[in-house]
Structures are given as C-alpha cells and as structure tokens.
Tab-separated table of C-alpha atoms in Angstrom:
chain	number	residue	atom	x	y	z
A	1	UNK	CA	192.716	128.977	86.524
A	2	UNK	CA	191.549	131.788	84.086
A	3	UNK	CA	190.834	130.201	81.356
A	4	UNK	CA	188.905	128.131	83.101
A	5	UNK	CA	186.774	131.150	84.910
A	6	UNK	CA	186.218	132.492	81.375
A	7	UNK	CA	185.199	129.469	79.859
A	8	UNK	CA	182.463	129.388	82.725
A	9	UNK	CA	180.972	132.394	82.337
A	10	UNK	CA	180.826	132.313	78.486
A	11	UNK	CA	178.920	128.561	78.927
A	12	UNK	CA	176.350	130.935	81.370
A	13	UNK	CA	175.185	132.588	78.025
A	14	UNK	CA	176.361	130.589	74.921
A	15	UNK	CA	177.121	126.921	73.866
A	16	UNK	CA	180.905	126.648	73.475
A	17	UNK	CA	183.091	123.713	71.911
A	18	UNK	CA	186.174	123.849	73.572
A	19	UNK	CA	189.577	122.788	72.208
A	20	UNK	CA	192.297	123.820	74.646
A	21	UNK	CA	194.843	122.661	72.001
A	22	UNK	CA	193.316	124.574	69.520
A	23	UNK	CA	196.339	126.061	66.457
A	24	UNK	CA	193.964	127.750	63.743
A	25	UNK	CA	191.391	130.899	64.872
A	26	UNK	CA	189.842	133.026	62.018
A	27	UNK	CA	192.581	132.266	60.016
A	28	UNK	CA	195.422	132.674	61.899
A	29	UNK	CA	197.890	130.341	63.277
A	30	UNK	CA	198.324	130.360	67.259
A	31	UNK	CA	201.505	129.197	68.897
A	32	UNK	CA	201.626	128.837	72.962
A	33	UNK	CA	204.842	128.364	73.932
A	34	UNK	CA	204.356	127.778	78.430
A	35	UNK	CA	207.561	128.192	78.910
A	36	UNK	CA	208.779	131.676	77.895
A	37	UNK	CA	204.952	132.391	78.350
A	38	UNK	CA	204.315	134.087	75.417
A	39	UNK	CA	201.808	133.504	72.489
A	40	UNK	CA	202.485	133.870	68.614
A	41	UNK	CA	200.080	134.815	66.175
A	42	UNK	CA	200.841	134.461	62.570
A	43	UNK	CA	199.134	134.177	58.814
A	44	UNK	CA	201.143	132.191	56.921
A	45	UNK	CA	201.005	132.441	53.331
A	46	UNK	CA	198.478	135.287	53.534
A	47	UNK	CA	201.070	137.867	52.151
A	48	UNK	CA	202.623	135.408	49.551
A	49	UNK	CA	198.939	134.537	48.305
A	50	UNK	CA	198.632	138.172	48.089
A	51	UNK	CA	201.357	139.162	45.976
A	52	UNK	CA	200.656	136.595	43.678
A	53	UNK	CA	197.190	137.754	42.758
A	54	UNK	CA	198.163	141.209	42.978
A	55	UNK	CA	201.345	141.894	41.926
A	56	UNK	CA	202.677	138.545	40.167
A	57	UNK	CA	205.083	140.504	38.414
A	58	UNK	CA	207.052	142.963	40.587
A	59	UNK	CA	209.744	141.619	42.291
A	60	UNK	CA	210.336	145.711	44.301
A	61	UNK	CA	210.890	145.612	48.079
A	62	UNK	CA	210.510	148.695	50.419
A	63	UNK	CA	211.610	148.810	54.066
A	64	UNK	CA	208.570	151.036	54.900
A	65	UNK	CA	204.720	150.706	53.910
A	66	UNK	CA	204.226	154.188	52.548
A	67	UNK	CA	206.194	157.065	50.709
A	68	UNK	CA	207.835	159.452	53.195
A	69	UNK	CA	205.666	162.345	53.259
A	70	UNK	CA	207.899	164.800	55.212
A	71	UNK	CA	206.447	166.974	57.951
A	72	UNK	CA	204.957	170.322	57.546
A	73	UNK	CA	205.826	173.030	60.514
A	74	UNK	CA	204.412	176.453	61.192
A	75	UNK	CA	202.167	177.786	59.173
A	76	UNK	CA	202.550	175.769	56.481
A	77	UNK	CA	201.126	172.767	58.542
A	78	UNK	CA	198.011	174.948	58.303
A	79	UNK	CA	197.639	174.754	54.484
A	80	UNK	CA	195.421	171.388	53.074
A	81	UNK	CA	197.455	169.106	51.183
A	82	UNK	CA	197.636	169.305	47.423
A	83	UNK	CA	195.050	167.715	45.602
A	84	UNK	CA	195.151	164.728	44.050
A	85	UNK	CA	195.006	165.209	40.132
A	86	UNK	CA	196.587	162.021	38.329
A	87	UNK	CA	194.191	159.994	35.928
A	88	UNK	CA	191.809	158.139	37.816
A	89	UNK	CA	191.678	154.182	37.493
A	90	UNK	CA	189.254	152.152	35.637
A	91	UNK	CA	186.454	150.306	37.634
A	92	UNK	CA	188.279	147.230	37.450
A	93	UNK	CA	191.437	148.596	38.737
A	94	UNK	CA	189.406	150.687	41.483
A	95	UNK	CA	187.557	146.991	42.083
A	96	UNK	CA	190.827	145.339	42.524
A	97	UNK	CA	192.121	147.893	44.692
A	98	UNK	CA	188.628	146.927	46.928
A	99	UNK	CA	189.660	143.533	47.335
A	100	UNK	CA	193.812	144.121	48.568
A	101	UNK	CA	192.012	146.444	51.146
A	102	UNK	CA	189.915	143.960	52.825
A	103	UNK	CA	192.891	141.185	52.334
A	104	UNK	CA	195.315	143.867	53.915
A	105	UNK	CA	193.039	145.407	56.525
A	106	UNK	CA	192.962	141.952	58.028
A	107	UNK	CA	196.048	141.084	57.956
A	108	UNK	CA	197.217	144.453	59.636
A	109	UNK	CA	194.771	144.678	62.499
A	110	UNK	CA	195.307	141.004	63.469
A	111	UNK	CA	199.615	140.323	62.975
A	112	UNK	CA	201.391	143.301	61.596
A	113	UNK	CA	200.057	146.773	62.166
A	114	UNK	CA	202.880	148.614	60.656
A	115	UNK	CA	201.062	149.109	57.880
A	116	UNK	CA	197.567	149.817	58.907
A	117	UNK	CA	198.245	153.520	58.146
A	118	UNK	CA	198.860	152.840	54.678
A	119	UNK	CA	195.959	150.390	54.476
A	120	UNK	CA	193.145	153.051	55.523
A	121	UNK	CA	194.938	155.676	53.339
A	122	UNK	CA	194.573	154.218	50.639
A	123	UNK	CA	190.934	152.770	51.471
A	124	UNK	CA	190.160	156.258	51.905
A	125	UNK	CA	190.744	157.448	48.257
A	126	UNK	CA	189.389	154.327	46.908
A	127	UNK	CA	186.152	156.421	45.906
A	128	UNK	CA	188.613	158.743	43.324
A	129	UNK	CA	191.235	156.035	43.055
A	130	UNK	CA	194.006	157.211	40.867
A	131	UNK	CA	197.499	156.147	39.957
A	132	UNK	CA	198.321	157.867	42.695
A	133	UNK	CA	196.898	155.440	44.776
A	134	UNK	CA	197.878	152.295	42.877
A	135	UNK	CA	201.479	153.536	43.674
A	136	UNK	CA	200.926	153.727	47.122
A	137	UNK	CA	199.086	150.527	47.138
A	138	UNK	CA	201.977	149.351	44.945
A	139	UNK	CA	204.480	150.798	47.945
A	140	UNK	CA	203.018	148.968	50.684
A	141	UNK	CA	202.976	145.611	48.487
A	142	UNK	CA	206.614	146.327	47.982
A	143	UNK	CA	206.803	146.365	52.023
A	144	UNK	CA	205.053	143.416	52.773
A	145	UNK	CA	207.278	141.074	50.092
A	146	UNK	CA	210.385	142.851	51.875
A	147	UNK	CA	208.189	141.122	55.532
A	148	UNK	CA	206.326	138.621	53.726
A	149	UNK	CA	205.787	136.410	57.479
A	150	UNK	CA	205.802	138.655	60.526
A	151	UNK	CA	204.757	137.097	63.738
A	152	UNK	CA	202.943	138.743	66.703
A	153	UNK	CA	204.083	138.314	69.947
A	154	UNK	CA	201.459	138.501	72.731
A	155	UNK	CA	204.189	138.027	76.500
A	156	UNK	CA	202.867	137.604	79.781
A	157	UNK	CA	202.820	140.823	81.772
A	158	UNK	CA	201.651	142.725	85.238
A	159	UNK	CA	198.883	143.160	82.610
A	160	UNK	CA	199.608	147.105	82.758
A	161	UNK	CA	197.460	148.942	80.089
A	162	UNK	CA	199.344	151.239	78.079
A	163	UNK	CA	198.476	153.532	74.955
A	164	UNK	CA	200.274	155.733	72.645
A	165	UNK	CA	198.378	157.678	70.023
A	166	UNK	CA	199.346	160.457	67.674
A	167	UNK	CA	197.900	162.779	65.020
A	168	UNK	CA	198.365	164.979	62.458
A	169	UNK	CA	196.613	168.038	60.879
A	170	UNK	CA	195.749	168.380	57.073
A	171	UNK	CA	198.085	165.951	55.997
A	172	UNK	CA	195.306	163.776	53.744
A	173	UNK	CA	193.081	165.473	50.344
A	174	UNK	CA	190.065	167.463	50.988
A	175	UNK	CA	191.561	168.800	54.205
A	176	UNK	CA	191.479	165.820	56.163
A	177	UNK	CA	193.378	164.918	59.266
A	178	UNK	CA	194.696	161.595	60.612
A	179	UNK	CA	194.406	160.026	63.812
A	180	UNK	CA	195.951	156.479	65.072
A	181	UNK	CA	197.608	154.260	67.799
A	182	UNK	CA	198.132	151.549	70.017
A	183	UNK	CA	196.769	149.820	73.500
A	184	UNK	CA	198.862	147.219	74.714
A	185	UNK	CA	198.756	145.162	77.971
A	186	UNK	CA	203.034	145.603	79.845
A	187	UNK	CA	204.841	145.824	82.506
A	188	UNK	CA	205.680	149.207	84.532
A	189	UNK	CA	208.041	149.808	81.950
A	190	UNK	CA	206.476	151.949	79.260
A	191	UNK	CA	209.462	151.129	76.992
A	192	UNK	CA	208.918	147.620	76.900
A	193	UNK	CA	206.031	146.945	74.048
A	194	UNK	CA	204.180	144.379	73.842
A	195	UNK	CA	201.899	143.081	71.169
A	196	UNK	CA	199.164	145.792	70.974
A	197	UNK	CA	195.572	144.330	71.899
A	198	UNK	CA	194.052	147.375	69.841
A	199	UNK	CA	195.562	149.316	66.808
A	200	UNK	CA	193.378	151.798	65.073
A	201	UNK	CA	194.512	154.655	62.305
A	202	UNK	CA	191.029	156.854	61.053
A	203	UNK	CA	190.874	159.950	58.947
A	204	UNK	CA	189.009	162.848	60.461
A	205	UNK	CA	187.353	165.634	58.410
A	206	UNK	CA	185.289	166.511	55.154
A	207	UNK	CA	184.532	163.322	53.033
C-alpha cells in the first residue's frame, strides 16, 4: 500500500526502525482509528503542565486566545497602531515569557492552531516585553485552561489541497503588518475543513 511505498523509498536513503503500531511521535500522542479513517493527534498534559508552571495561581478562562482588537476601516486602517508604552518587564519576567513561547509555539503548530496568532504576537514584542504583553500572554493562558486537551483530527479525503490565508495592514507596533493561514488536504467541498497540514501567522515590516 502507501505506507509501504514510502517506507521504501525512505530505506533508499536512510536507516529506518519501523513500528507500524507506533502511539508517541515528538511528543504527541497518535490515535488511528481504520474504521472512520481518521487520525488523532493530541498532547496530553502539555497545557495542564503549562499552567502550572506558569500561572499556578489564576484560575481565569477566556473563550478566545487574544483581546478583541476591533477592525480599523478607511483611512484610519492607514494610521500605525499606538505604541506600546506600559513599564517594561524585568529580565526574569521577559525570560519566562521566552520559555511559554517555545512551550506554546509547539503546541499550536502541531494540535491546536487557534492560537498561533497570539503565540507569534506576543513572541514578537518579547524584545520590549511589557505588561502589556504579560496580559496578553496572560489572555491566551486563560484560553488554553478554558481548552486545556484539544485533539486534531487528520480524515481521509480525495486528498484535495486547499488554503485560506488572510492579512492585515498596520495592526502590530512599529508599523507592522500581519500575515497567516491554513493548507489543508479535503474533499471538493471547500467548506468541509480538515486538519490543516500547514498553519503559519508572521509579522511583516520594520523590526
């Protein structure tokens, strides 16, 4: 079958070990279920581990990862967003700040990339972190207790590749723009998502 034609050509050029009953990859737990042919990815505990070492004391929930910024039209959407002039953290808090991106980042490009816009925003500011950006980081925190274990679902398809992308203009500090979407393999029916293969979300402009 396919598998089988992949594992071939991979032997061609490097020395496998195969476990076709494999459950654990990188981390993450896979589930094959052959009948409804799908496949489920999942990080257990990842998210609870999280909020214990970096919010052990909030108990807030949020139904979205960031604060609703709401959109800008006309000519207003051609005017950079306001500076960001609350205190800046300590080194320790900007340090700590460091390590929920990379446990985040993770976490959001391989099972839930709801939140991947929030992740990179934040990231982004990281080099003038302020309270500003602890509350956002505090936000998305408050999103991912309120979906502590969200599962990807990868379903067999007519392996149709579709994309959906978006963007938006001077909506970051320093004049910066944002770009970000999807690629997911479907069915003729653009409507019906599956679990995206890709998911990207970049800031464009001055550093």
């Amino acid at each position: 079958d396919g598998a089988e034609d992949l594992i071939r050509c991979l032997q061609l050029y490097y020395t496998l070990t195969i476990k076709k009953d494999a459950t654990k990859y990188l981390g993450l737990t896979i589930a094959v279920d052959k009948i409804t042919r799908e496949v489920r990815l999942s990080a257990p505990g990842v998210i609870a581990k999280a909020l214990k070492q970096f919010a052990p004391n909030s108990t807030a929930v949020a139904r979205s990862p960031a604060i609703y910024q709401p959109p800008r039209f006309g000519a207003a959407a051609q005017t950079p967003t306001a500076p960001n002039t609350s205190p800046l953290l300590t080194a320790d808090q900007r340090h700590r700040l460091q390590q929920l991106g990379g446990v985040l980042l993770y976490y959001c490009l391989a099972i839930d990339s709801t939140g991947l816009p929030a992740v990179t925003a934040i990231e982004s500011a990281l080099a003038h972190a302020t309270h500003l950006t602890q509350r956002a980081a505090d936000r998305l925190l408050a999103y991912f207790r309120h979906y502590p274990d969200n599962i990807l679902v990868l379903k067999a398809c007519n392996m149709r590749l579709h994309t959906q992308s978006d963007a938006s203009y001077c909506t970051r500090s320093r004049g910066r723009s944002v770009a970000g979407g999807i690629a997911y393999l479907g069915n003729e029916d653009p409507t019906e998502i599956n679990g995206p293969i890709m998911a990207y979300s970049t800031e464009i402009g001055r550093a």
